[in-house]
Short mmCIF file of C-alpha atoms and ligand atoms in Angstrom, two decimals:
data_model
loop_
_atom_site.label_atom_id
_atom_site.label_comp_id
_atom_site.label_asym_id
_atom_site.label_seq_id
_atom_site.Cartn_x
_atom_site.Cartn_y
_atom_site.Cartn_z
CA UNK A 1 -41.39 107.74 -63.72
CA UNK A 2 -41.48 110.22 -66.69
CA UNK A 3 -40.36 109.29 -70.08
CA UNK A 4 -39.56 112.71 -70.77
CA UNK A 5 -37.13 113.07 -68.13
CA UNK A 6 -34.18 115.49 -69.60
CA UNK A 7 -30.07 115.47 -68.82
CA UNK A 8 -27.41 117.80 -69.97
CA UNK A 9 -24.15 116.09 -70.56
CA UNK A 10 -21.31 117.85 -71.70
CA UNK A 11 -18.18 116.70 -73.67
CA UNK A 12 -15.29 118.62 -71.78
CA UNK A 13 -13.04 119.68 -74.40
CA UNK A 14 -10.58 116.99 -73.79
CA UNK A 15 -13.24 114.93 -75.20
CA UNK A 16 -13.68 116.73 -78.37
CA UNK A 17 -10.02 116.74 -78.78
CA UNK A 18 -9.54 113.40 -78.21
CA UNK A 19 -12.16 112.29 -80.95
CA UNK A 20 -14.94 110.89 -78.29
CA UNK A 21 -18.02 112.79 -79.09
CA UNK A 22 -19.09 109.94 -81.57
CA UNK A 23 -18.06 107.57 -79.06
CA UNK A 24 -20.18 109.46 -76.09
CA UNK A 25 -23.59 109.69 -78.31
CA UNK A 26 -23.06 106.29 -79.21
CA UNK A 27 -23.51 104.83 -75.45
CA UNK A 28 -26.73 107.05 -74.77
CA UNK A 29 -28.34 106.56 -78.24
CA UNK A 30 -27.52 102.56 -77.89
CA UNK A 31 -29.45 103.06 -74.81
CA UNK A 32 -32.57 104.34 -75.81
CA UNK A 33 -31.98 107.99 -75.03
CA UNK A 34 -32.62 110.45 -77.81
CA UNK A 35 -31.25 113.81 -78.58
CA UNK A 36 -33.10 116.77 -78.03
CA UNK A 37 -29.97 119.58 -78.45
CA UNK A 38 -26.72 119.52 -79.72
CA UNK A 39 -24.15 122.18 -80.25
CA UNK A 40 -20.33 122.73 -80.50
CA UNK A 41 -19.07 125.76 -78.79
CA UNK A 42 -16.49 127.65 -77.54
CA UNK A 43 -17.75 128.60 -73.84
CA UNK A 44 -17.76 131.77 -72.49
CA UNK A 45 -15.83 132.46 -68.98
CA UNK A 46 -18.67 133.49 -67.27
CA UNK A 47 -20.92 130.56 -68.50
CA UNK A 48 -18.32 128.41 -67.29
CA UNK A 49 -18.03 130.10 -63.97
CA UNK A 50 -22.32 130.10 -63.77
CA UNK A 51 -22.70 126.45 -64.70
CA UNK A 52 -20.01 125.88 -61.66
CA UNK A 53 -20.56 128.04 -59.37
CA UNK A 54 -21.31 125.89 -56.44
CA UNK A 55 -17.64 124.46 -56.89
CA UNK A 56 -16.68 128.42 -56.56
CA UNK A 57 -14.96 128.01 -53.26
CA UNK A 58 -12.54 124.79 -54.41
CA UNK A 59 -9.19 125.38 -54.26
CA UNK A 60 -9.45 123.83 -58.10
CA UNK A 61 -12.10 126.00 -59.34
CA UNK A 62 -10.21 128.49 -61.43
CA UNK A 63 -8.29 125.71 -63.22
CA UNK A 64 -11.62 123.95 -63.73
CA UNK A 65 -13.02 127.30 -65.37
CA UNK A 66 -9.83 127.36 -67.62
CA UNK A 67 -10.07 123.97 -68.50
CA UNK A 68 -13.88 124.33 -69.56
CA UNK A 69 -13.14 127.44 -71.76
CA UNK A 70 -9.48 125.76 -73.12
CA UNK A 71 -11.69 124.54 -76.63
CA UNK A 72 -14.41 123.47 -77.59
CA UNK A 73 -17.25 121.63 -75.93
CA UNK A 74 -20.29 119.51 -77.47
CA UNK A 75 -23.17 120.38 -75.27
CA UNK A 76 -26.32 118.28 -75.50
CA UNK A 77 -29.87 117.47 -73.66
CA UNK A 78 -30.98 113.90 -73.40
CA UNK A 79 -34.36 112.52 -73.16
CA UNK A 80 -36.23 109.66 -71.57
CA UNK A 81 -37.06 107.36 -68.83
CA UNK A 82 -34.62 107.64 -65.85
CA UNK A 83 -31.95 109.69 -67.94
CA UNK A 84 -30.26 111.11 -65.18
CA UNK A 85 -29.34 108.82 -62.76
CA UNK A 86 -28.64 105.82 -65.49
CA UNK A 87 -26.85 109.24 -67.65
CA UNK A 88 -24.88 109.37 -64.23
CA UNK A 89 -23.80 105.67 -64.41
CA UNK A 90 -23.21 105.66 -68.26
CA UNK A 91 -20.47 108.51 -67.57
CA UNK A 92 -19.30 106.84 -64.10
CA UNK A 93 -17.37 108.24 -60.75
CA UNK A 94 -15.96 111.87 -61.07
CA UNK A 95 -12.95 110.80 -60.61
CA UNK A 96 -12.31 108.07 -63.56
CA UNK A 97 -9.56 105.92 -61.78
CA UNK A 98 -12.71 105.09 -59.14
CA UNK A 99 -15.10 105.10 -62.11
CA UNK A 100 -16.61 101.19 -63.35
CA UNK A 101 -14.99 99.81 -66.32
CA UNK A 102 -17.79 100.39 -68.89
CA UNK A 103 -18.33 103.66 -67.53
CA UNK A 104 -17.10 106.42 -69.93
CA UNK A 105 -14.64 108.07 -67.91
CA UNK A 106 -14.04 104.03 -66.35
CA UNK A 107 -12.95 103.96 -70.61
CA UNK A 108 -11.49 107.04 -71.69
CA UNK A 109 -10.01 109.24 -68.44
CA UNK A 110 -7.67 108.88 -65.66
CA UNK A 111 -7.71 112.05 -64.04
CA UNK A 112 -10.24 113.87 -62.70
CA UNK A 113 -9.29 117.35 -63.70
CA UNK A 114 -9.75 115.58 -67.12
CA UNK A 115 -12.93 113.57 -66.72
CA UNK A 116 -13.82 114.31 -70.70
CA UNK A 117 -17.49 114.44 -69.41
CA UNK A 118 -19.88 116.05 -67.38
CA UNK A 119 -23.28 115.03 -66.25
CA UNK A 120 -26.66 116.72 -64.48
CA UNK A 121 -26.50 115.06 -60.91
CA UNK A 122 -29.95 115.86 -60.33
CA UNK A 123 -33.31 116.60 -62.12
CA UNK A 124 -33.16 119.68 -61.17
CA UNK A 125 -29.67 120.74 -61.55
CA UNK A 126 -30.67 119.23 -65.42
CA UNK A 127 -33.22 121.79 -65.43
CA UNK A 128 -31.11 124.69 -64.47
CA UNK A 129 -28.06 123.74 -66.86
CA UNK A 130 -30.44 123.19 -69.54
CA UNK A 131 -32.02 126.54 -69.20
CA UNK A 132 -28.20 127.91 -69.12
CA UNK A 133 -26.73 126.35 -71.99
CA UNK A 134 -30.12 126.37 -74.22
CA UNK A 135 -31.95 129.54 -73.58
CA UNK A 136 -32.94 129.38 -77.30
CA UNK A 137 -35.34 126.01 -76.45
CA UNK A 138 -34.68 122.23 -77.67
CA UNK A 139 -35.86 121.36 -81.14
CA UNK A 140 -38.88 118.77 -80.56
CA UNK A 141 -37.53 115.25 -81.45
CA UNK A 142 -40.05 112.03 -81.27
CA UNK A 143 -38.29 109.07 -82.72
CA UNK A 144 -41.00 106.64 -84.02
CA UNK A 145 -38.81 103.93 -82.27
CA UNK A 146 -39.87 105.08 -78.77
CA UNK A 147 -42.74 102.29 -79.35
CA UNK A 148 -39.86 99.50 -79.14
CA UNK A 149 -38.05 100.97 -76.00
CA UNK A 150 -41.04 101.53 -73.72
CA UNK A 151 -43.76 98.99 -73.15
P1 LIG B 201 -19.16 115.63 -61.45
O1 LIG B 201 -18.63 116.26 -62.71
O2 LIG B 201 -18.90 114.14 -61.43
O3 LIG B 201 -20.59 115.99 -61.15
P2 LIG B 201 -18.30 117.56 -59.39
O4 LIG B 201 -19.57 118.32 -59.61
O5 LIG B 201 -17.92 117.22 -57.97
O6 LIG B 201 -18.29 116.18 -60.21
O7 LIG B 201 -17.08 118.36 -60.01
C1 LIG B 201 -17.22 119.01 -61.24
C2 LIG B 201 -15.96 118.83 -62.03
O8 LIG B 201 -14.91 119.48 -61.35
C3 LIG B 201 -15.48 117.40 -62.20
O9 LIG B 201 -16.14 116.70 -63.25
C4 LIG B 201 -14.02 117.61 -62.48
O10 LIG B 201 -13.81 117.99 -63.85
C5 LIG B 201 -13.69 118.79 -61.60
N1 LIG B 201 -13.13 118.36 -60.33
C6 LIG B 201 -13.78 117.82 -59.28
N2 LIG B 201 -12.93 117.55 -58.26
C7 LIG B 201 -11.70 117.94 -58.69
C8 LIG B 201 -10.41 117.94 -58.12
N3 LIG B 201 -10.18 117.45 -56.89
N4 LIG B 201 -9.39 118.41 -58.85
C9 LIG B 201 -9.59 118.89 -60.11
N5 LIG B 201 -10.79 118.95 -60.70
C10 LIG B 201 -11.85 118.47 -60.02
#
């Protein structure tokens, strides 16, 4: 399995609003994951619509879009062994009344048009969200501690 396995995770701008960005980095730096982007932005519709567009047929896709693009978002790409799937369990169940307690949204959320969160559900999905919400590139990040997290 690749160390350099990459996730995008999203704080939904309930989760900026609500204070939790320090909160969120927190759980996936304590794990060993490192940063390779971060920005706060306010998200255009149609990047909102593109980065969801296999929900387009939902009946709750246009209040997802309008909850995406209500304020601001903290977008970021995580790095390292396994990121995805264990980035999956660190932000738990979609919806966050079925989500583990030590999940994030298990923590933080109770509905799940308000999940404060999103995750890449697959490496590739990670890849194409990545590409989307970074098309400028990651800044190159090798934390000398890597030595102490991987054997
Ligand atoms: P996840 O974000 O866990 O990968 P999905 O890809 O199925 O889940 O859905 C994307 C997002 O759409 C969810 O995180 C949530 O914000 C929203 N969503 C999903 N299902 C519903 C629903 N039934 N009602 C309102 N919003 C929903």
């Amino acid at each position: 399995m690749a160390n350099n396995e990459q996730t995008f995770i999203m704080i939904k701008p309930d989760g900026v609003a609500r204070g939790l960005v320090g909160e969120i980095i927190k759980r996936f730096e304590a794990k060993g994951y490192y940063l390779r982007a971060l920005k706060m932005m306010n998200v255009p519709k149609e990047l909102a619509e593109e980065h969801y567009v296999d929900l387009a047929s939902k009946p709750f896709y246009p209040g997802l879009v309008n909850y995406i693009i209500s304020g601001p978002v903290v977008a970021t790409v995580w790095e390292g062994k396994g990121v995805v799937v264990t980035g999956r369990k660190l932000v738990g169940a979609t919806n966050p009344l079925a989500s583990e307690p030590g999940s994030i949204r298990g923590d933080f959320a109770i509905d799940v048009g308000r999940n404060i969160i999103h995750g890449s559900d697959a490496v590739e999905s990670a890849k194409r969200e990545i590409a989307l919400w970074f098309p400028e590139g990651l800044a190159e990040n090798k934390p000398t501690s890597l030595q102490w997290i991987y054997e």
